[in-house]
Short mmCIF file of C-alpha atoms and ligand atoms in Angstrom, two decimals:
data_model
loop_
_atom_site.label_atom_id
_atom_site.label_comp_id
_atom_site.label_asym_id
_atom_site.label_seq_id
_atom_site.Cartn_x
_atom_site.Cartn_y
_atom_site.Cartn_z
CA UNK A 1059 3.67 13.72 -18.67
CA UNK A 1060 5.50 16.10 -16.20
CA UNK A 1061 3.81 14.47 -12.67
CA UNK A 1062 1.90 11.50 -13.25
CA UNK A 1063 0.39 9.98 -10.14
CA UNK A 1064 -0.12 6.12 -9.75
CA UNK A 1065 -2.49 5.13 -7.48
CA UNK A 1066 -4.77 1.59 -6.35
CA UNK A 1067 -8.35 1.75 -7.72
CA UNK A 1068 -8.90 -0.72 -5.55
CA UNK A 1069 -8.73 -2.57 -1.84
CA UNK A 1070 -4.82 -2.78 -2.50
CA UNK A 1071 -2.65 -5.69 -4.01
CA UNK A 1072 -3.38 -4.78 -7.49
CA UNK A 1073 0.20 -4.77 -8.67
CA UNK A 1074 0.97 -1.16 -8.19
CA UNK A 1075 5.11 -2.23 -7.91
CA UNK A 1076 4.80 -3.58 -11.68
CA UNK A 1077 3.04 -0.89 -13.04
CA UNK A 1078 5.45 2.03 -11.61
CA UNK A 1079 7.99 -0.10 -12.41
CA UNK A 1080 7.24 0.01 -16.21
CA UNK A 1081 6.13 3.79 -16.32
CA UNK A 1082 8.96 4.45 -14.50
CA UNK A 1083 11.40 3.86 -17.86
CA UNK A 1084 9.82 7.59 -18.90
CA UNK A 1085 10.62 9.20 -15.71
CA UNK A 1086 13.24 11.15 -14.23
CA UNK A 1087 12.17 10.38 -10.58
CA UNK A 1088 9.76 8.24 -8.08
CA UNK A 1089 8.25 9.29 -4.83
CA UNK A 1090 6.70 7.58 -2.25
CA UNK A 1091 3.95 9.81 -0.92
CA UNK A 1092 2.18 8.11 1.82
CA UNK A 1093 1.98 5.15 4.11
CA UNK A 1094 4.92 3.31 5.60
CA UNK A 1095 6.41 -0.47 5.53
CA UNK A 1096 2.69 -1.85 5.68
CA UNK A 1097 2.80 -1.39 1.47
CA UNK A 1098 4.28 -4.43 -0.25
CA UNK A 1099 5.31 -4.30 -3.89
CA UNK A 1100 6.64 -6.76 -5.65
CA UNK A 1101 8.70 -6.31 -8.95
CA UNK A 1102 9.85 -9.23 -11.17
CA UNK A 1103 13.12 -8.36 -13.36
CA UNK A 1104 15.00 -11.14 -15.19
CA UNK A 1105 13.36 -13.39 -13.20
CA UNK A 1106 14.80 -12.22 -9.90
CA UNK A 1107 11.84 -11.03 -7.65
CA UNK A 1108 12.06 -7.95 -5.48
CA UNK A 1109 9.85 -7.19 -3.06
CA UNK A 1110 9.98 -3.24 -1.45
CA UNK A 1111 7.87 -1.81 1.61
CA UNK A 1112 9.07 1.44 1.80
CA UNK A 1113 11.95 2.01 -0.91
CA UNK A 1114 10.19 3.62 -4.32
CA UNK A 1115 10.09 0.87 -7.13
CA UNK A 1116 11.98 3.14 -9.74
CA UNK A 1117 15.05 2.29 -7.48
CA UNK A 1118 15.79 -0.39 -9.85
CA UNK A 1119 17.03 2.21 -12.31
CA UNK A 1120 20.50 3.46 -10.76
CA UNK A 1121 19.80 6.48 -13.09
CA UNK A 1122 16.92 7.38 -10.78
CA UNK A 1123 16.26 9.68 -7.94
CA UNK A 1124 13.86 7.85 -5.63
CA UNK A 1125 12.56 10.06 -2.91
CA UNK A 1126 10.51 9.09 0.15
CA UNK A 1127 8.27 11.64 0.48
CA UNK A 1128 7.41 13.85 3.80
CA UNK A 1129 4.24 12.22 3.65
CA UNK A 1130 5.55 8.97 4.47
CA UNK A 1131 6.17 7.34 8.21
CA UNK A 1132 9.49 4.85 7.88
CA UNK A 1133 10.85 2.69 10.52
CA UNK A 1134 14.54 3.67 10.62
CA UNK A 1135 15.53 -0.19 11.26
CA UNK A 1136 13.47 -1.31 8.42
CA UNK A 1137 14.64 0.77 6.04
CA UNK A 1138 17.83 0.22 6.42
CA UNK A 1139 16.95 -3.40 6.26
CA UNK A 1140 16.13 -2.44 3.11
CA UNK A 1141 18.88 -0.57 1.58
CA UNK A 1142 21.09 -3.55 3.45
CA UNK A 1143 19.50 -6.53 1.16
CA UNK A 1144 19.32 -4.38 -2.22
CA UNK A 1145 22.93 -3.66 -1.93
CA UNK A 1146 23.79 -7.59 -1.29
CA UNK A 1147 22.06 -7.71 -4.19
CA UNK A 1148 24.38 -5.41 -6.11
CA UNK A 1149 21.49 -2.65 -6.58
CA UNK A 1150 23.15 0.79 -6.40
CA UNK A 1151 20.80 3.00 -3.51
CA UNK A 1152 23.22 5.91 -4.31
CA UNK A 1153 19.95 7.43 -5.74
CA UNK A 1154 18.06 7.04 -2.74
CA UNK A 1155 16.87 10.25 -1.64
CA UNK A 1156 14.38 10.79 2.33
CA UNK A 1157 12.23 13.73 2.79
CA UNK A 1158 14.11 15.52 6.38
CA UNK A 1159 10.50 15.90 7.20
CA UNK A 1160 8.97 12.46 6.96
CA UNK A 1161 8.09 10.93 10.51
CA UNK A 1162 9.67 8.04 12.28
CA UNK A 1163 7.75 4.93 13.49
CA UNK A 1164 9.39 4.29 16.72
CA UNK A 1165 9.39 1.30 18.99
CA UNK A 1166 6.64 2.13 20.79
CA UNK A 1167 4.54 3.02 18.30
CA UNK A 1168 4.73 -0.73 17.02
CA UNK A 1169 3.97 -2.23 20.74
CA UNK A 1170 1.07 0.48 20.63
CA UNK A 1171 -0.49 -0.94 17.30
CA UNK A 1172 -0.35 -4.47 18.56
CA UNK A 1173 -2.04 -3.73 21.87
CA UNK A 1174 -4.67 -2.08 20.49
CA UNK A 1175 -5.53 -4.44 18.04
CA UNK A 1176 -5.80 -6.85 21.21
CA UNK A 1177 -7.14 -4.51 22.99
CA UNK A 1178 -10.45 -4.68 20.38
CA UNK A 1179 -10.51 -8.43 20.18
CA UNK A 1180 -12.89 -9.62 17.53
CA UNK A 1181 -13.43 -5.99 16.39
CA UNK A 1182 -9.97 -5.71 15.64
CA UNK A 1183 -9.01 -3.99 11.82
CA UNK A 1184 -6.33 -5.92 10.92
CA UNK A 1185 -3.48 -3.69 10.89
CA UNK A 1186 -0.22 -5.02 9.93
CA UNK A 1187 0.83 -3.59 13.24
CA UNK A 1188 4.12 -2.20 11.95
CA UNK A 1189 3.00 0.78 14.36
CA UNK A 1190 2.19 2.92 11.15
CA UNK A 1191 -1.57 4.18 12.63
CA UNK A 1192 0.14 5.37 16.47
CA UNK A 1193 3.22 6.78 14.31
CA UNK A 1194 0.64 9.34 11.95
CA UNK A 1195 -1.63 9.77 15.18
CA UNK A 1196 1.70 11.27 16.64
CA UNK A 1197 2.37 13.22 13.69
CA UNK A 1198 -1.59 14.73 14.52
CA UNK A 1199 -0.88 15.54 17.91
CA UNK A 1200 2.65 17.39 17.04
CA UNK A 1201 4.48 14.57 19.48
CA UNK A 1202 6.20 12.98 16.12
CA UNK A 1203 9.45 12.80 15.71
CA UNK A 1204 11.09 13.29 12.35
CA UNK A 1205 13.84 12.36 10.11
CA UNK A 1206 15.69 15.16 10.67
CA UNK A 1207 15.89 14.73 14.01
CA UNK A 1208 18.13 11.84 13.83
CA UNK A 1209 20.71 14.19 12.83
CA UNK A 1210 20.81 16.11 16.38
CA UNK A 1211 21.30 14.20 19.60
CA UNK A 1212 20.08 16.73 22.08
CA UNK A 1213 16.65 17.48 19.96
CA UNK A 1214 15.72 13.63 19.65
CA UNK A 1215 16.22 13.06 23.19
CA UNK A 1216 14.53 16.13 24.31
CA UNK A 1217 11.97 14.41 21.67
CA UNK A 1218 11.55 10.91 22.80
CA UNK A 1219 10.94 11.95 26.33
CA UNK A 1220 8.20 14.32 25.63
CA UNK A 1221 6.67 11.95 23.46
CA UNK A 1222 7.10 8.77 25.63
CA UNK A 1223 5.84 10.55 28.51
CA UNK A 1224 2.95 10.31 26.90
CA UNK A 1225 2.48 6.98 26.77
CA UNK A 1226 3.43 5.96 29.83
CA UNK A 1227 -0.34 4.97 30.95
CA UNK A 1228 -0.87 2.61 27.53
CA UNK A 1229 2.67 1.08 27.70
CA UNK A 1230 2.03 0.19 31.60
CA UNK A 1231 -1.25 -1.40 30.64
CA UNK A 1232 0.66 -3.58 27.90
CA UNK A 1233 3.23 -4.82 30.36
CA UNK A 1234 0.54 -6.03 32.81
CA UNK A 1235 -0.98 -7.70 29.80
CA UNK A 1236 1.80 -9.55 28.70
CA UNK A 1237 2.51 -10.48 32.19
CA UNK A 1238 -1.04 -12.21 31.84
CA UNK A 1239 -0.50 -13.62 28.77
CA UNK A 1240 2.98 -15.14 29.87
CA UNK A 1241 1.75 -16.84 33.16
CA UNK A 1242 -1.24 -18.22 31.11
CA UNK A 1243 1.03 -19.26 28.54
CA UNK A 1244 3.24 -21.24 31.14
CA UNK A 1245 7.21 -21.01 31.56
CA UNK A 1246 7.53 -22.98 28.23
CA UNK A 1247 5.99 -20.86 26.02
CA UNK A 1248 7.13 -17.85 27.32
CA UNK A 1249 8.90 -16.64 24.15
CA UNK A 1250 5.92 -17.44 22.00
CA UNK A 1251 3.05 -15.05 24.26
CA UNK A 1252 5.56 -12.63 24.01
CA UNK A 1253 5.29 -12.84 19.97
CA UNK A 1254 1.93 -12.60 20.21
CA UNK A 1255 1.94 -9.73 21.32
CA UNK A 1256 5.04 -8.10 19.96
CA UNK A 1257 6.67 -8.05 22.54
CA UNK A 1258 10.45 -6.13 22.10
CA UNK A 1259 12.70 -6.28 24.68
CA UNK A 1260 12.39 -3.18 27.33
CA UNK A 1261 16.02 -1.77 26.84
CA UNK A 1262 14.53 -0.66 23.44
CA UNK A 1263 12.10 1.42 25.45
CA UNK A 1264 14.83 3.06 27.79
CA UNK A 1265 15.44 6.95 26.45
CA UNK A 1266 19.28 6.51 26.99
CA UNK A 1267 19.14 3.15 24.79
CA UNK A 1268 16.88 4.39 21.81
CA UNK A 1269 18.28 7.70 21.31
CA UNK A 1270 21.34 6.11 21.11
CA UNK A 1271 19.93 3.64 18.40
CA UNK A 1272 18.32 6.25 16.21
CA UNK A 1273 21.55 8.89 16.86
CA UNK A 1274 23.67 5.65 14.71
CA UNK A 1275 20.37 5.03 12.08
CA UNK A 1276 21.04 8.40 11.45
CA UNK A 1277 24.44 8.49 10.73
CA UNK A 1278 23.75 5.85 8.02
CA UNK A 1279 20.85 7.59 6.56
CA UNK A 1280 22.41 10.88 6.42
CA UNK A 1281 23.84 10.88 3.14
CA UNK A 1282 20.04 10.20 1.98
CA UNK A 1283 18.46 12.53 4.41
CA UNK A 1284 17.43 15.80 1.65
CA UNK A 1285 15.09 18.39 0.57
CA UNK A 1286 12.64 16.18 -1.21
CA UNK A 1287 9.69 18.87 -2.21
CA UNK A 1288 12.50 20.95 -3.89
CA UNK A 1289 13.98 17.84 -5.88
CA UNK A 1290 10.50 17.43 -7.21
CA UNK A 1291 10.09 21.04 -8.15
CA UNK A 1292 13.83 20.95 -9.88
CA UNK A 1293 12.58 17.70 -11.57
CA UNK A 1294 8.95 19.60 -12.57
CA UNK A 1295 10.33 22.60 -13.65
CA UNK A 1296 13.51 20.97 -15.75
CA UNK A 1297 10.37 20.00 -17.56
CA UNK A 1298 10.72 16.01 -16.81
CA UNK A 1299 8.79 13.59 -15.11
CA UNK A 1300 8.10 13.10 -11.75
CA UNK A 1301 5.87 9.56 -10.57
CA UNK A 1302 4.35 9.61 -7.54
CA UNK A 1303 3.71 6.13 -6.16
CA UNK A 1304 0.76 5.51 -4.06
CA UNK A 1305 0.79 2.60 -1.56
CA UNK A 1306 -2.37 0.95 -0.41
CA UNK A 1307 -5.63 1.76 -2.50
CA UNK A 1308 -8.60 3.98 -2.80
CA UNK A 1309 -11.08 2.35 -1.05
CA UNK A 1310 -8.42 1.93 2.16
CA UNK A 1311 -8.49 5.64 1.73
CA UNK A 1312 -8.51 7.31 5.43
CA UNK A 1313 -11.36 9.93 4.69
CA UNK A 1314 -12.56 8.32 1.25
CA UNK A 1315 -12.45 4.80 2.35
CA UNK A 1316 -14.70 2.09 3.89
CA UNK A 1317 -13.60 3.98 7.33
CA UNK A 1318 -12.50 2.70 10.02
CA UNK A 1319 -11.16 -0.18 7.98
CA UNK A 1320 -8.77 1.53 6.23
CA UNK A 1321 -5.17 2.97 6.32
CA UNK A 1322 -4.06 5.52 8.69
CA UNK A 1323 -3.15 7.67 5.13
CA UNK A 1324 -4.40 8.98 2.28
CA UNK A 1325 -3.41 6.86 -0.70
CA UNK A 1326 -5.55 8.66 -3.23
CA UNK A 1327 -4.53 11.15 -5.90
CA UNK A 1328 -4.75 14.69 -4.20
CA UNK A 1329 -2.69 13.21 -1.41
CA UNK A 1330 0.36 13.19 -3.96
CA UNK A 1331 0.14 17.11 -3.04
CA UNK A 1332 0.78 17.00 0.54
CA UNK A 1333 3.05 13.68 0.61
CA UNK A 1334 5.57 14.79 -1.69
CA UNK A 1335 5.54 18.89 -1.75
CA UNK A 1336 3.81 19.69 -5.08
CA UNK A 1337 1.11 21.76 -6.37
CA UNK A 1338 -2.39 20.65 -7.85
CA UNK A 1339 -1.09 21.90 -11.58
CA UNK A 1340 1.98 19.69 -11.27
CA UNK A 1341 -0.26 16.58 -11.50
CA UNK A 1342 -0.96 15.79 -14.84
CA UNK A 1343 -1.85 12.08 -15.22
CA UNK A 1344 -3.32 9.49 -12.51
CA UNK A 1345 -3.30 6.14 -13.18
CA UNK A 1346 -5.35 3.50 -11.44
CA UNK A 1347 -4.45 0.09 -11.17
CA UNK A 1348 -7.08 -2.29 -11.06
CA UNK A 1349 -7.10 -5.95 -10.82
CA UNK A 1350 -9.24 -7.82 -13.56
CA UNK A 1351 -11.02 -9.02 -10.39
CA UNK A 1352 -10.91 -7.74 -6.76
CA UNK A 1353 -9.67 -8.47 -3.68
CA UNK A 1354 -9.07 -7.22 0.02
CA UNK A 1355 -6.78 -7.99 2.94
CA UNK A 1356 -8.05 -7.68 6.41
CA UNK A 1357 -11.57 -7.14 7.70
CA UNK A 1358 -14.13 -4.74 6.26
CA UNK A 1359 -17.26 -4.27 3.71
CA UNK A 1360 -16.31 -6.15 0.13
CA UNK A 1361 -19.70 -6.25 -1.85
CA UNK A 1362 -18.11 -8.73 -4.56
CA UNK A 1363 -16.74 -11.03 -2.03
CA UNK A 1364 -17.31 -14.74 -3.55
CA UNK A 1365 -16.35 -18.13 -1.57
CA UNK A 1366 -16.59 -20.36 -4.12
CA UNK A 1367 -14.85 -22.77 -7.00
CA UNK A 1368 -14.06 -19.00 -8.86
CA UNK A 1369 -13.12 -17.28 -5.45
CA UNK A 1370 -11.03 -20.19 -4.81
CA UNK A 1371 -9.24 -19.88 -8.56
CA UNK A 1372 -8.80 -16.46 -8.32
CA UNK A 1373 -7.02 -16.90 -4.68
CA UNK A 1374 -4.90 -20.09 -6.23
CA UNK A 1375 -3.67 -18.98 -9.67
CA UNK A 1376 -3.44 -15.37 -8.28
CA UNK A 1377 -1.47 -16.04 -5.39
CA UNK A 1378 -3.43 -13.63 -3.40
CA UNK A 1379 -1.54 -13.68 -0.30
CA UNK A 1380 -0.27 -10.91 1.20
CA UNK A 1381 3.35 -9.77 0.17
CA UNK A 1382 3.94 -7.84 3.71
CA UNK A 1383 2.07 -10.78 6.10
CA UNK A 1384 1.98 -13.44 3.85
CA UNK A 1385 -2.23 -13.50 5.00
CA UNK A 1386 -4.81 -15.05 2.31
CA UNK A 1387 -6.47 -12.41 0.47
CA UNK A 1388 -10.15 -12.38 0.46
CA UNK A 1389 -11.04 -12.67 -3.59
CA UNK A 1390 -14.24 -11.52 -5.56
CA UNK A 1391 -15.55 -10.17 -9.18
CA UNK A 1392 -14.79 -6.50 -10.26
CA UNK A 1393 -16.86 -4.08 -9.25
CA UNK A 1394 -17.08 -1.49 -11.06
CA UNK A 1395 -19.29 0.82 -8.92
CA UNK A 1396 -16.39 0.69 -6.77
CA UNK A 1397 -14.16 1.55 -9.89
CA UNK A 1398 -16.37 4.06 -11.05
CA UNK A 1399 -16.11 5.87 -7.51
CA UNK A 1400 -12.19 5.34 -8.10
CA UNK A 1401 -12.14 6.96 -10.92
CA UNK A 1402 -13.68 9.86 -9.94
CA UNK A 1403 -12.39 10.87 -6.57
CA UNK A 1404 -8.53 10.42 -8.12
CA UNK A 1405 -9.46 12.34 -11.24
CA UNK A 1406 -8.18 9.45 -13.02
CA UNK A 1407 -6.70 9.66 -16.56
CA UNK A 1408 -6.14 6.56 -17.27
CA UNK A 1409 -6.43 2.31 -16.01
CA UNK A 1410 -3.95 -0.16 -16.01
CA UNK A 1411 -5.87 -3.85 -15.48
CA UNK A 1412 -3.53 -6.29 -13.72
CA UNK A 1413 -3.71 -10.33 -13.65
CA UNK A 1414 -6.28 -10.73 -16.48
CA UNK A 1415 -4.59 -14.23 -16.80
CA UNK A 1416 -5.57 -15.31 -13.62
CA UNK A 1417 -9.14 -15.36 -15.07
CA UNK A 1418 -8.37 -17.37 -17.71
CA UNK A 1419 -10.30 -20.78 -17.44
CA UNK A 1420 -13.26 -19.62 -16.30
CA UNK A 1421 -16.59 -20.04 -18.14
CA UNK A 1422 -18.09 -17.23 -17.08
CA UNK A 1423 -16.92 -13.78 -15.68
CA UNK A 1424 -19.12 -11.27 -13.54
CA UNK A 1425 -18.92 -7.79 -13.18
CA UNK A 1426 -20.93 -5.98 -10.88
CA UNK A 1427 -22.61 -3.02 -12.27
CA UNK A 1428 -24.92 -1.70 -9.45
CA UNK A 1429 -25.72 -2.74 -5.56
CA UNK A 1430 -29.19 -3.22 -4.62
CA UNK A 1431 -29.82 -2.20 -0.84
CA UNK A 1432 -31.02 -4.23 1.99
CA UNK A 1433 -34.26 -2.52 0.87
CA UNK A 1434 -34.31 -3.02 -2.43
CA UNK A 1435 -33.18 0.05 -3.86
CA UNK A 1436 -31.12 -0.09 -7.07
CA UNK A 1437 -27.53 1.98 -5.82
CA UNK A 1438 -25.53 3.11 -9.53
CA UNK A 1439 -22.87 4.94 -7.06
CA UNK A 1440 -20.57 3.92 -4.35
CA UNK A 1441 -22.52 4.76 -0.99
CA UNK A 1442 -21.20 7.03 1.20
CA UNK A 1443 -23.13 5.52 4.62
CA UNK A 1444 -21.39 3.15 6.17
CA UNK A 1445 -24.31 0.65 7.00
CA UNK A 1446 -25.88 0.95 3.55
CA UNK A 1447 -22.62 -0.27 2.02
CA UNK A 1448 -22.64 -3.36 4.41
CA UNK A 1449 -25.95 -3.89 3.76
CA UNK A 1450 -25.39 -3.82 -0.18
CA UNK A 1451 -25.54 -6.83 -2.84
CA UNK A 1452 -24.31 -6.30 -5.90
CA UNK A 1453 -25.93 -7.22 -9.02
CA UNK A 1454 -24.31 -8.57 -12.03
CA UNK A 1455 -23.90 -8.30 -15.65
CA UNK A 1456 -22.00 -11.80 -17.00
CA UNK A 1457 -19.73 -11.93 -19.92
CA UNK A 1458 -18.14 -15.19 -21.31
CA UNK A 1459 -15.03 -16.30 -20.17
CA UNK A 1460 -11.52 -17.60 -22.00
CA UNK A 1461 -9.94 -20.71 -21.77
CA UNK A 1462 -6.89 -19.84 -23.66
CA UNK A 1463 -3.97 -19.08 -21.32
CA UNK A 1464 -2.35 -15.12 -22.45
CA UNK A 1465 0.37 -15.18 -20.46
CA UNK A 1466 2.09 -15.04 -23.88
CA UNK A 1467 -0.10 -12.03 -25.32
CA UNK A 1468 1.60 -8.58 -25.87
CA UNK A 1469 -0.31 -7.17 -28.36
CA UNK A 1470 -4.20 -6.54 -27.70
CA UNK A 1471 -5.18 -8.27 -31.39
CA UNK A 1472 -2.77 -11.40 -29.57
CA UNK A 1473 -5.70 -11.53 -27.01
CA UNK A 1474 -8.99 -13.78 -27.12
CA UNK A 1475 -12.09 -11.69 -28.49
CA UNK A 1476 -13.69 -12.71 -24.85
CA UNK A 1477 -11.16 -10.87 -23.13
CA UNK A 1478 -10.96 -8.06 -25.54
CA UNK A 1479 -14.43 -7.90 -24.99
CA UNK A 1480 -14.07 -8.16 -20.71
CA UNK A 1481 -11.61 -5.01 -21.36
CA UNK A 1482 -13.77 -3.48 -23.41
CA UNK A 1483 -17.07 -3.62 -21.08
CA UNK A 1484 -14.87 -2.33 -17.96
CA UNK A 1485 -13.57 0.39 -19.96
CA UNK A 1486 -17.07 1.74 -20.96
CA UNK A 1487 -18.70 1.23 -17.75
CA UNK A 1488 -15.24 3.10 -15.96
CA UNK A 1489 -15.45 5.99 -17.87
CA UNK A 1490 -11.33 5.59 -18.62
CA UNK A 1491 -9.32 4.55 -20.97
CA UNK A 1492 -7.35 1.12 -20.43
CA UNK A 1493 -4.00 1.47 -21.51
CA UNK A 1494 -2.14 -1.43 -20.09
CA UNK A 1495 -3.20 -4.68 -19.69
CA UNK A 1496 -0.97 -7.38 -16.97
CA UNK A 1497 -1.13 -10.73 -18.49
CA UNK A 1498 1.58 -12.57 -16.20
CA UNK A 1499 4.07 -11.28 -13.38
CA UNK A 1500 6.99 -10.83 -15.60
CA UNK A 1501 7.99 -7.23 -16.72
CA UNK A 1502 7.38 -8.09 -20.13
CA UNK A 1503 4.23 -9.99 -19.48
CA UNK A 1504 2.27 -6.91 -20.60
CA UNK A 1505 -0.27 -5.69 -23.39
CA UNK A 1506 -0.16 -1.95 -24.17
CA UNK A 1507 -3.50 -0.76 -25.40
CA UNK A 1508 -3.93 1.13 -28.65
P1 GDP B 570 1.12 -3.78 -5.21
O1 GDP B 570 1.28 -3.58 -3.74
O2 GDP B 570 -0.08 -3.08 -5.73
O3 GDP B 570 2.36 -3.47 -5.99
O4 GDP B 570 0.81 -5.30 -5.43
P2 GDP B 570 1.66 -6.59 -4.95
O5 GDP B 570 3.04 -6.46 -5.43
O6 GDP B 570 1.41 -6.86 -3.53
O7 GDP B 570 0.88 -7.73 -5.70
C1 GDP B 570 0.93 -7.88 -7.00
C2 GDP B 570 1.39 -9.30 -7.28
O8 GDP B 570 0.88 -9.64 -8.50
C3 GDP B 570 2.88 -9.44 -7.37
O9 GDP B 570 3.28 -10.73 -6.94
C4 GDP B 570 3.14 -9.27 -8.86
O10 GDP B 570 4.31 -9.94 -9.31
C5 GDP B 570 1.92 -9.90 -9.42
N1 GDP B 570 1.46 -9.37 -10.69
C6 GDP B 570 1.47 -8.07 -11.11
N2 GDP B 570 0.89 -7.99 -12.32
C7 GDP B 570 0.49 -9.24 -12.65
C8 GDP B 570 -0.21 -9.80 -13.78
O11 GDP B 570 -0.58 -9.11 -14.72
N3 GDP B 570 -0.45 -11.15 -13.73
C9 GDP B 570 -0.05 -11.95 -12.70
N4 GDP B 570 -0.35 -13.25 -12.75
N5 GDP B 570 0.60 -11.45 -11.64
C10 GDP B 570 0.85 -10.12 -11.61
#
């Protein structure tokens, strides 16, 4: 399985960190391909728990390379955050390898996301404003500034003026705002508007004072700073495998998603490609991870959202809150027109089906099979307009549910018939094989498929 690309099949969340984590043992090295510190995984090892925004999850195996891929954006100050609390923890990041041309999210970029998301009120997307959508839209408009630059004084000057210049208009506009915010919040709660609104103290907007910031991030990230694309090819062509690690999911996809509430990336399959350096033939193997039901973060269309007793289980014995912002997910039934549609435009090979023991204790399960339109029409495929998809109900086929709990499972003959036969059904209807099966959080707490 020389490149093997994981990537979410669904709104996000599925467990992505656990899954890479596992499939990982096989592989020589992990890349991050896309997205920034807005990706939360979470990886459970000897009970510890680790939770990673922008380090690969293979970094757990000293043995390792872990690249962050060009097609990544990483906040300097977070990621060193990062490396800072793994080695407290007595994980070696020797191993830790960044892509010279991934771009930086810089401090304005972050007061940029948060004033635009106030700036559209109730129509806001819910970004985790971590500044990732302003730091790609630079990367678009050639302002960006790169890892690489860290490494030479007079360039990322030269780089930060040009590109704060910019910006000048938007970040005037924000200080008058927060000027408003402050006097309506009154003297006392001065410190709190400013949260609100992200506010960072100016001298982190001066040019002296942030080239001088990011000229010492890069001294600490230089002995990380490398040629990612060509470690991959080494990797590729030493015949060994190569995992690249998709944050975010599918349907968050920025051209294949529920646009415009999605990412500011590409998080599915082909976007492996352009994120880490590779060619089309290097992929072998995608992998979607799927939760045994659904969920989302943030606003936008979910067909199988459900608000009740089983919406409410799901979001309780799941802990669907969000690992980066701690929000409450929004929970729901698989949907497997959405899956199917997952499955296809990542050329998946195979599906891994997280938290099937969150399900356990409910009578019945649902799986929706088709949408019926606001006009009646029966829809088998994802739709590709926008206001067909919002106007869409799904329509579902029910299977019985298991009481038993299978957090103890690790076999699929260990499993109740009911859930063999939930697996089975999503399997069919998906077009993929299952081949791993999540039954708890734990490492261990997993059922390969025949
Ligand atoms: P990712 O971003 O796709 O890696 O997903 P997250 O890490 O944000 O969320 C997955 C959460 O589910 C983490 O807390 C995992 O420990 C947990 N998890 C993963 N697989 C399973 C599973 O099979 N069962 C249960 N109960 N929890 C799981």
């Amino acid at each position: 399985m020389p490149g093997l690309v994981i990537v979410g099949a669904q709104w996000g969340d599925e467990g992505k960190g656990k899954v890479t984590d596992l499939l990982a043992e096989r592989a020589e090295m992990i890349v991050r391909f896309q997205g920034g510190n807005n990706a939360g995984h979470t990886i459970v090892r000897d009970g510890e728990e680790f939770k990673f925004h922008l380090i690969p999850s293979g970094i757990l195996y000293p043995e390792k390379t872990c690249a962050i891929g060009n097609g990544v954006v990483l906040d300097p100050r977070i990621l060193l955050g990062e490396i800072d609390g793994l080695r407290r923890r007595g994980v070696d990041v020797g191993n830790l390898k960044i892509s010279a041309n991934a771009h930086l999210i810089m401090p304005y970029h972050v007061l940029l996301d948060t004033a635009g998301e106030l700036k559209l009120g109730k129509l806001s997307l819910g970004t985790t404003r971590r500044g990732i959508g302003p730091c790609y839209a630079d990367k678009a408009l050639r302002l960006g500034i790169r890892v690489q630059d860290l490494l030479d004084e007079k360039i990322l000057r030269a780089k930060i003026r040009t590109a704060l210049a910019s910006k000048q208009q938007a970040l005037r506009e924000l200080s008058v705002q927060r000027r408003k915010l402050r006097k309506e919040a009154g003297e006392g709660d001065r410190e709190a508007a400013g949260q609100a609104i992200g506010d960072a103290p100016d001298p982190r907007l001066d040019l002296h004072a942030m080239t001088e910031e990011h000229i010492s991030y890069g001294h600490r990230l230089e002995p990380h700073i490398a040629d990612t694309a060509r470690l991959c090819w080494d990797t590729l062509d030493a015949g060994k495998t190569v995992i690249f690690e998709g944050a975010q999911a599918t349907l968050l996809d920025l051209d294949h998603g529920t646009y415009p509430f999605v990412t500011s990336s590409n998080p599915i399959a082909g976007a492996a490609t352009v994120g880490a350096g590779v060619g089309p033939n290097d992929i072998e193997e995608v992998w979607g991870v799927a939760k045994a039901y659904a969920t989302r973060v943030g606003a936008g269309p979910f067909p199988t959202e459900i608000e009740d007793a089983a919406g409410r289980h799901m979001l309780e014995r799941g802990h669907e809150y969000g690992t980066t912002t701690g929000r409450e997910r929004r929970c729901g039934w698989i949907d497997l027109v959405a899956l199917r549609y997952a499955v296809r435009i990542n050329g998946m090979t195979s599906l891994a089906i997280t938290k099937l023991d969150v399900l356990g204790g409910l009578e019945t399960l649902r799986v929706a099979v088709r949408y019926r339109s606001r006009e009646g029409a029966l829809l088998d495929s994802f739709p590709y307009h926008q206001s067909i998809l919002h106007g869409a109900t799904p329509e579902y086929e029910e299977l019985p549910g298991f009481d038993a709990d299978i957090s103890g499972c690790r076999k699929a003959a260990d499993l109740p018939s009911e859930a063999r036969a939930y697996l089975e059904y999503i399997e069919e209807l998906a077009g993929v094989p299952i081949r791993l099966v999540g039954v708890g959080p734990g490492r261990d707490q997993v059922v390969w498929m025949d």
